[in-house]
Amino acid sequence: MKRQDFYFELPEELIAQDPLKDRAGSRLLALDKETGEVSHHSFREIADYLEPGDCLVLNDTKVIPARLIGAKADTGGKIEVLLLKRREGNVWETLVKPGRKARPGTRISFGEGILTGEITEIVDEGNRLICFEYEGIFEEILDRLGQMPLPPYITHQLEDKNRYQTVYAKEEGSAAAPTAGLHFTPGLLGEIREKGISIAEVTLHVGLGTFRPVKAEHVQDHHMHSEFYQIGEEAAKAINETKRRGGRVVCVGTTSCRTVESAARDLKAKRQQEGLPAQNGAVQKEDVVQAGSGWTDIFIYPGYQFQVMDALVTNFHLPESTLVMLVSALAGREQVLGAYRAAVEEKYRFFSFGDAMLVL
């Protein structure tokens, strides 16, 4: 399986530069994963595809204003820092531009000294570890100085930074939004609950690993960077009860999918270590996931056997991306690329601020 197998032609004018004022006003392409049949709808109609007894899984991560513009202390040269993930205390793994001269020992000032940092180490992929110094609360300083880290294909200025957050975002820590969730409104979620569909909130802090281009020619040679995930007791219970009843687990976004599948993988590994049955018996029927947290580098591509997810709400992704590969694992590469061709023909809006796709 090669990277080029997931290529498709995408006219640049279909890349959405601005979010719609009405979150639920986007379009929705429904793809039947069994037949490959596609149909076209409004996102407001999504509840029509969900049934009582289903479980909708949301990623409640919150994007932090992770893009900082600073100046090198010695030369005053402009330097841009993107916070990727907190390592410990005040030490963050970051992406620095320009990186060529950002060596260990380099000191950077942000907001005229309100926040300072020193590069302490160069790690994988050329990322830098920076130890920050400040007075007060880091999150409040970041809210003052930081900007939303929009993807590079979005060139317009974001007028309302809340439009790059889901309405249910609460757990701070992401460098990018779980964009499939941007279409939901409180009213739409209320309608879904009233229909007898449970909602489980999980957390996966989105890092750049999800969006890094696949450079390896062979798909299986690509390595995903690890991201932190967490599933609480209530969410685990809702997911396990849904699977036990025979209901469908519908993940909102590839990050929710990767969270529940990672949890299932970790639980399976734990059972094997403890000598418990991994596939058969009452234990397996009752629990497919359990509450807990950890780091995941799970890479899902065709051939993967899903343990938890039955259906997926997602946006339209970049050609040859790991995200297109994940959707293809669920619905088949040919059918997914066929749906993408239909979306291009119908002039759907693509990527983070674009329209949505439902794979059932």
Short mmCIF file of C-alpha atoms in Angstrom, two decimals:
data_model
loop_
_atom_site.label_atom_id
_atom_site.label_comp_id
_atom_site.label_asym_id
_atom_site.label_seq_id
_atom_site.Cartn_x
_atom_site.Cartn_y
_atom_site.Cartn_z
CA MET A 1 0.00 0.00 0.00
CA LYS A 2 1.54 3.27 -1.14
CA ARG A 3 1.03 6.87 -0.12
CA GLN A 4 0.06 7.77 -3.68
CA ASP A 5 -2.89 5.34 -3.46
CA PHE A 6 -4.65 7.99 -1.35
CA TYR A 7 -4.14 10.93 -3.71
CA PHE A 8 -7.04 12.88 -5.21
CA GLU A 9 -7.32 16.11 -7.16
CA LEU A 10 -8.53 19.04 -5.08
CA PRO A 11 -9.12 22.51 -6.59
CA GLU A 12 -7.61 25.14 -4.30
CA GLU A 13 -10.81 27.20 -4.30
CA LEU A 14 -12.60 24.41 -2.37
CA ILE A 15 -10.35 24.90 0.69
CA ALA A 16 -12.56 26.72 3.21
CA GLN A 17 -10.83 29.85 4.51
CA ASP A 18 -13.52 31.02 6.93
CA PRO A 19 -16.00 29.25 9.21
CA LEU A 20 -19.69 29.61 8.46
CA LYS A 21 -21.55 31.92 10.83
CA ASP A 22 -24.04 29.12 11.42
CA ARG A 23 -22.15 26.09 12.74
CA ALA A 24 -24.85 23.61 11.73
CA GLY A 25 -25.35 25.26 8.34
CA SER A 26 -22.62 23.20 6.68
CA ARG A 27 -23.35 20.43 4.23
CA LEU A 28 -23.21 16.74 5.07
CA LEU A 29 -22.24 13.96 2.68
CA ALA A 30 -23.45 10.57 3.89
CA LEU A 31 -21.45 7.52 2.74
CA ASP A 32 -22.80 3.98 3.11
CA LYS A 33 -19.68 1.97 3.92
CA GLU A 34 -21.30 -1.26 2.70
CA THR A 35 -22.49 -0.08 -0.73
CA GLY A 36 -20.42 3.07 -1.37
CA GLU A 37 -23.62 5.00 -2.05
CA VAL A 38 -23.45 8.73 -1.27
CA SER A 39 -26.22 11.20 -0.53
CA HIS A 40 -26.22 14.94 0.18
CA HIS A 41 -27.79 16.69 3.17
CA SER A 42 -27.54 19.56 5.63
CA PHE A 43 -25.60 18.92 8.84
CA ARG A 44 -28.79 19.71 10.75
CA GLU A 45 -30.17 16.40 9.51
CA ILE A 46 -27.50 14.34 11.23
CA ALA A 47 -29.85 13.27 14.03
CA ASP A 48 -31.97 11.52 11.38
CA TYR A 49 -29.10 9.07 10.89
CA LEU A 50 -28.68 8.30 14.58
CA GLU A 51 -30.88 5.81 16.39
CA PRO A 52 -31.97 5.40 20.03
CA GLY A 53 -29.34 3.26 21.72
CA ASP A 54 -26.44 4.71 19.72
CA CYS A 55 -23.58 6.49 21.48
CA LEU A 56 -22.04 9.67 20.07
CA VAL A 57 -18.40 10.09 21.15
CA LEU A 58 -17.07 13.67 21.35
CA ASN A 59 -13.51 14.87 21.93
CA ASP A 60 -13.79 17.63 24.54
CA THR A 61 -10.23 18.92 24.13
CA LYS A 62 -9.80 22.68 24.02
CA VAL A 63 -7.34 24.44 21.72
CA ILE A 64 -4.88 26.67 23.53
CA PRO A 65 -3.60 29.89 21.83
CA ALA A 66 -0.39 28.00 21.18
CA ARG A 67 1.25 30.28 18.59
CA LEU A 68 3.66 32.75 20.17
CA ILE A 69 5.62 35.47 18.36
CA GLY A 70 8.79 36.50 20.18
CA ALA A 71 12.24 37.98 19.76
CA LYS A 72 15.65 36.43 20.32
CA ALA A 73 17.22 38.04 23.38
CA ASP A 74 20.64 38.51 21.80
CA THR A 75 19.73 39.81 18.33
CA GLY A 76 16.10 40.89 18.57
CA GLY A 77 15.34 38.69 15.54
CA LYS A 78 11.74 37.59 15.16
CA ILE A 79 11.02 33.99 16.14
CA GLU A 80 7.79 32.00 16.12
CA VAL A 81 7.06 29.25 18.65
CA LEU A 82 4.21 26.73 18.43
CA LEU A 83 3.49 24.86 21.65
CA LEU A 84 2.95 21.16 20.89
CA LYS A 85 2.72 19.51 24.30
CA ARG A 86 3.73 20.10 27.89
CA ARG A 87 6.54 17.72 28.88
CA GLU A 88 6.66 18.61 32.58
CA GLY A 89 6.23 21.73 34.66
CA ASN A 90 7.20 24.73 32.55
CA VAL A 91 8.95 22.66 29.86
CA TRP A 92 7.11 22.38 26.54
CA GLU A 93 7.91 20.58 23.31
CA THR A 94 7.64 23.17 20.57
CA LEU A 95 8.04 23.83 16.87
CA VAL A 96 10.29 26.85 16.28
CA LYS A 97 10.60 28.97 13.11
CA PRO A 98 13.15 29.72 11.88
CA GLY A 99 14.72 26.67 13.47
CA ARG A 100 18.16 26.86 11.87
CA LYS A 101 19.56 29.24 14.48
CA ALA A 102 17.38 28.15 17.38
CA ARG A 103 20.05 26.23 19.25
CA PRO A 104 20.10 25.11 22.89
CA GLY A 105 20.84 28.12 25.09
CA THR A 106 18.89 30.53 22.86
CA ARG A 107 16.69 32.80 24.97
CA ILE A 108 13.43 34.22 23.64
CA SER A 109 11.31 37.09 24.94
CA PHE A 110 7.55 37.32 24.39
CA GLY A 111 5.35 40.35 25.09
CA GLU A 112 8.33 42.54 25.99
CA GLY A 113 9.48 40.17 28.70
CA ILE A 114 6.12 39.17 30.20
CA LEU A 115 7.09 35.63 29.20
CA THR A 116 10.61 34.37 28.49
CA GLY A 117 11.92 30.99 27.46
CA GLU A 118 15.17 29.17 26.88
CA ILE A 119 15.70 26.37 24.37
CA THR A 120 17.16 23.48 26.36
CA GLU A 121 17.24 20.60 23.88
CA ILE A 122 16.57 19.56 20.27
CA VAL A 123 14.43 16.41 20.06
CA ASP A 124 12.66 14.31 17.38
CA GLU A 125 11.87 15.93 14.02
CA GLY A 126 13.89 18.98 15.05
CA ASN A 127 11.36 20.06 17.70
CA ARG A 128 12.73 22.16 20.56
CA LEU A 129 12.21 21.82 24.30
CA ILE A 130 11.71 25.26 25.86
CA CYS A 131 11.68 26.04 29.57
CA PHE A 132 9.46 29.07 30.21
CA GLU A 133 9.81 31.69 32.97
CA TYR A 134 7.02 34.05 34.03
CA GLU A 135 5.15 35.54 36.97
CA GLY A 136 1.51 34.65 37.48
CA ILE A 137 -0.57 31.96 35.74
CA PHE A 138 0.82 30.53 32.49
CA GLU A 139 -2.60 29.96 30.92
CA GLU A 140 -3.62 33.59 31.52
CA ILE A 141 -0.36 34.85 29.99
CA LEU A 142 -0.85 32.54 27.02
CA ASP A 143 -4.38 33.81 26.54
CA ARG A 144 -2.96 37.35 26.43
CA LEU A 145 0.01 36.76 24.15
CA GLY A 146 -0.86 33.68 22.13
CA GLN A 147 -2.70 33.27 18.85
CA MET A 148 -4.85 30.38 17.62
CA PRO A 149 -2.60 27.94 15.71
CA LEU A 150 -4.60 27.73 12.48
CA PRO A 151 -3.40 25.22 9.85
CA PRO A 152 -1.07 26.66 7.19
CA TYR A 153 -3.65 26.24 4.42
CA ILE A 154 -5.88 28.83 6.15
CA THR A 155 -4.56 32.23 5.16
CA HIS A 156 -7.44 34.41 6.37
CA GLN A 157 -7.41 36.02 9.80
CA LEU A 158 -9.87 34.40 12.24
CA GLU A 159 -12.23 37.11 13.53
CA ASP A 160 -13.71 35.08 16.39
CA LYS A 161 -11.26 32.63 17.96
CA ASN A 162 -14.15 30.70 19.52
CA ARG A 163 -15.04 29.48 16.04
CA TYR A 164 -11.94 27.30 16.20
CA GLN A 165 -13.34 25.64 19.34
CA THR A 166 -16.17 23.15 19.66
CA VAL A 167 -19.10 24.26 21.82
CA TYR A 168 -18.25 21.45 24.26
CA ALA A 169 -14.48 22.13 24.51
CA LYS A 170 -13.27 22.11 28.12
CA GLU A 171 -9.95 20.24 28.60
CA GLU A 172 -7.15 22.62 27.56
CA GLY A 173 -4.16 21.20 25.73
CA SER A 174 -4.61 20.94 21.95
CA ALA A 175 -2.48 22.54 19.24
CA ALA A 176 -5.32 22.03 16.74
CA ALA A 177 -9.10 21.69 16.93
CA PRO A 178 -10.96 18.38 16.50
CA THR A 179 -12.70 20.01 13.56
CA ALA A 180 -15.48 17.48 12.93
CA GLY A 181 -17.04 18.75 16.15
CA LEU A 182 -17.18 22.38 14.98
CA HIS A 183 -20.52 21.70 13.27
CA PHE A 184 -22.42 20.88 16.47
CA THR A 185 -24.50 23.42 18.40
CA PRO A 186 -25.99 23.10 21.90
CA GLY A 187 -29.43 22.83 20.30
CA LEU A 188 -28.39 20.03 17.97
CA LEU A 189 -26.77 18.10 20.83
CA GLY A 190 -29.96 18.55 22.86
CA GLU A 191 -32.01 17.15 19.99
CA ILE A 192 -29.69 14.14 19.80
CA ARG A 193 -30.01 13.47 23.53
CA GLU A 194 -33.80 13.77 23.38
CA LYS A 195 -33.84 11.05 20.73
CA GLY A 196 -32.35 8.59 23.23
CA ILE A 197 -28.76 8.72 22.02
CA SER A 198 -26.10 8.78 24.72
CA ILE A 199 -23.15 11.17 24.48
CA ALA A 200 -19.70 10.19 25.74
CA GLU A 201 -17.02 12.83 26.12
CA VAL A 202 -13.41 11.68 25.83
CA THR A 203 -10.19 13.69 25.52
CA LEU A 204 -7.35 13.55 23.03
CA HIS A 205 -5.06 16.57 22.91
CA VAL A 206 -4.37 17.04 19.22
CA GLY A 207 -0.73 17.54 18.31
CA LEU A 208 0.88 18.12 14.95
CA GLY A 209 1.47 14.38 14.52
CA THR A 210 -2.09 13.96 13.32
CA PHE A 211 -1.47 16.39 10.48
CA ARG A 212 2.15 15.69 9.56
CA PRO A 213 2.41 14.73 5.90
CA VAL A 214 3.17 11.11 5.11
CA LYS A 215 6.62 11.15 3.50
CA ALA A 216 7.26 7.42 3.40
CA GLU A 217 6.43 5.79 0.07
CA HIS A 218 4.90 2.77 1.82
CA VAL A 219 2.09 3.64 4.21
CA GLN A 220 3.13 1.18 6.92
CA ASP A 221 6.53 2.88 7.22
CA HIS A 222 4.98 6.13 8.50
CA HIS A 223 5.32 6.78 12.23
CA MET A 224 2.71 8.76 14.18
CA HIS A 225 3.75 11.04 17.02
CA SER A 226 2.21 10.30 20.39
CA GLU A 227 -0.71 12.31 21.80
CA PHE A 228 -2.24 12.27 25.27
CA TYR A 229 -5.71 10.72 25.68
CA GLN A 230 -8.09 10.17 28.55
CA ILE A 231 -11.40 8.37 29.06
CA GLY A 232 -13.42 8.93 32.24
CA GLU A 233 -15.59 6.41 34.07
CA GLU A 234 -18.84 7.85 32.72
CA ALA A 235 -17.71 7.78 29.09
CA ALA A 236 -16.32 4.25 29.40
CA LYS A 237 -19.60 3.08 30.90
CA ALA A 238 -21.67 4.66 28.09
CA ILE A 239 -19.48 3.10 25.39
CA ASN A 240 -19.44 -0.35 27.00
CA GLU A 241 -23.20 -0.37 27.56
CA THR A 242 -23.79 0.66 23.96
CA LYS A 243 -21.64 -2.19 22.62
CA ARG A 244 -23.28 -4.67 24.98
CA ARG A 245 -26.76 -3.64 23.76
CA GLY A 246 -25.73 -3.90 20.14
CA GLY A 247 -25.95 -0.14 19.57
CA ARG A 248 -23.52 1.79 17.39
CA VAL A 249 -20.59 3.84 18.63
CA VAL A 250 -20.47 6.92 16.40
CA CYS A 251 -17.22 8.86 16.76
CA VAL A 252 -17.14 12.58 16.02
CA GLY A 253 -13.78 13.07 14.37
CA THR A 254 -10.71 10.94 13.79
CA THR A 255 -9.34 11.99 17.20
CA SER A 256 -12.35 10.47 19.02
CA CYS A 257 -11.86 7.34 16.93
CA ARG A 258 -8.18 7.12 17.79
CA THR A 259 -9.02 7.60 21.47
CA VAL A 260 -11.51 4.74 21.79
CA GLU A 261 -9.46 2.41 19.59
CA SER A 262 -6.33 3.18 21.64
CA ALA A 263 -8.22 2.45 24.84
CA ALA A 264 -9.43 -0.85 23.41
CA ARG A 265 -5.88 -1.75 22.36
CA ASP A 266 -4.54 -0.91 25.81
CA LEU A 267 -7.26 -2.94 27.54
CA LYS A 268 -6.55 -5.93 25.30
CA ALA A 269 -2.83 -5.71 26.11
CA LYS A 270 -3.61 -5.50 29.82
CA ARG A 271 -5.77 -8.62 29.66
CA GLN A 272 -3.07 -10.52 27.84
CA GLN A 273 -0.54 -9.54 30.51
CA GLU A 274 -2.92 -10.72 33.22
CA GLY A 275 -3.74 -13.94 31.40
CA LEU A 276 -7.40 -13.00 30.85
CA PRO A 277 -9.30 -13.89 27.67
CA ALA A 278 -8.81 -11.20 25.04
CA GLN A 279 -11.69 -12.05 22.72
CA ASN A 280 -14.08 -14.48 24.41
CA GLY A 281 -16.02 -14.72 27.62
CA ALA A 282 -18.25 -12.45 29.67
CA VAL A 283 -15.49 -9.96 30.46
CA GLN A 284 -14.96 -9.12 26.80
CA LYS A 285 -18.71 -8.76 26.19
CA GLU A 286 -19.04 -6.27 29.03
CA ASP A 287 -15.99 -4.10 28.44
CA VAL A 288 -14.36 -2.95 25.22
CA VAL A 289 -12.73 0.06 26.90
CA GLN A 290 -11.98 1.09 30.45
CA ALA A 291 -11.42 4.44 32.12
CA GLY A 292 -7.84 5.64 32.09
CA SER A 293 -5.29 7.79 30.34
CA GLY A 294 -2.09 7.40 28.39
CA TRP A 295 -0.17 8.31 25.26
CA THR A 296 -1.09 6.91 21.88
CA ASP A 297 0.67 6.74 18.52
CA ILE A 298 -1.98 4.50 16.94
CA PHE A 299 -1.95 4.66 13.13
CA ILE A 300 -5.13 3.39 11.50
CA TYR A 301 -5.08 2.54 7.79
CA PRO A 302 -6.80 -0.08 5.56
CA GLY A 303 -6.55 -3.55 7.02
CA TYR A 304 -7.18 -2.32 10.56
CA GLN A 305 -9.96 -4.13 12.44
CA PHE A 306 -12.04 -1.66 14.47
CA GLN A 307 -12.74 -2.78 18.03
CA VAL A 308 -15.10 0.00 19.11
CA MET A 309 -16.10 2.47 16.40
CA ASP A 310 -19.01 1.61 14.11
CA ALA A 311 -19.58 4.95 12.35
CA LEU A 312 -17.73 8.23 11.90
CA VAL A 313 -18.51 11.94 11.54
CA THR A 314 -15.54 13.67 9.93
CA ASN A 315 -14.47 16.56 7.74
CA PHE A 316 -12.83 16.25 4.32
CA HIS A 317 -9.08 15.80 4.63
CA LEU A 318 -5.88 16.45 2.72
CA PRO A 319 -4.81 14.10 -0.08
CA GLU A 320 -2.39 11.36 1.05
CA SER A 321 -2.96 12.21 4.73
CA THR A 322 -3.19 9.77 7.64
CA LEU A 323 -6.75 11.02 8.13
CA VAL A 324 -7.87 9.92 4.65
CA MET A 325 -6.21 6.58 5.40
CA LEU A 326 -8.20 6.22 8.63
CA VAL A 327 -11.50 6.91 6.88
CA SER A 328 -10.48 4.42 4.17
CA ALA A 329 -9.89 1.78 6.84
CA LEU A 330 -13.54 2.12 7.81
CA ALA A 331 -15.21 2.41 4.41
CA GLY A 332 -12.65 1.13 1.87
CA ARG A 333 -10.20 3.19 -0.14
CA GLU A 334 -12.08 3.10 -3.44
CA GLN A 335 -15.38 4.05 -1.83
CA VAL A 336 -13.83 6.91 0.13
CA LEU A 337 -12.04 8.30 -2.91
CA GLY A 338 -15.29 7.97 -4.84
CA ALA A 339 -17.08 9.98 -2.15
CA TYR A 340 -14.31 12.61 -2.30
CA ARG A 341 -14.70 12.88 -6.07
CA ALA A 342 -18.44 13.41 -5.56
CA ALA A 343 -17.69 16.09 -2.96
CA VAL A 344 -15.38 17.89 -5.38
CA GLU A 345 -18.01 17.71 -8.15
CA GLU A 346 -20.65 19.11 -5.79
CA LYS A 347 -18.22 21.80 -4.60
CA TYR A 348 -18.17 20.85 -0.93
CA ARG A 349 -15.94 22.97 1.30
CA PHE A 350 -12.78 21.12 2.44
CA PHE A 351 -10.57 20.89 5.54
CA SER A 352 -10.89 22.48 8.99
CA PHE A 353 -13.64 25.02 8.29
CA GLY A 354 -15.27 22.91 5.60
CA ASP A 355 -18.27 20.61 5.31
CA ALA A 356 -18.76 17.23 6.93
CA MET A 357 -19.00 13.59 5.99
CA LEU A 358 -20.87 10.81 7.77
CA VAL A 359 -19.68 7.23 7.26
CA LEU A 360 -22.28 4.68 8.30
#
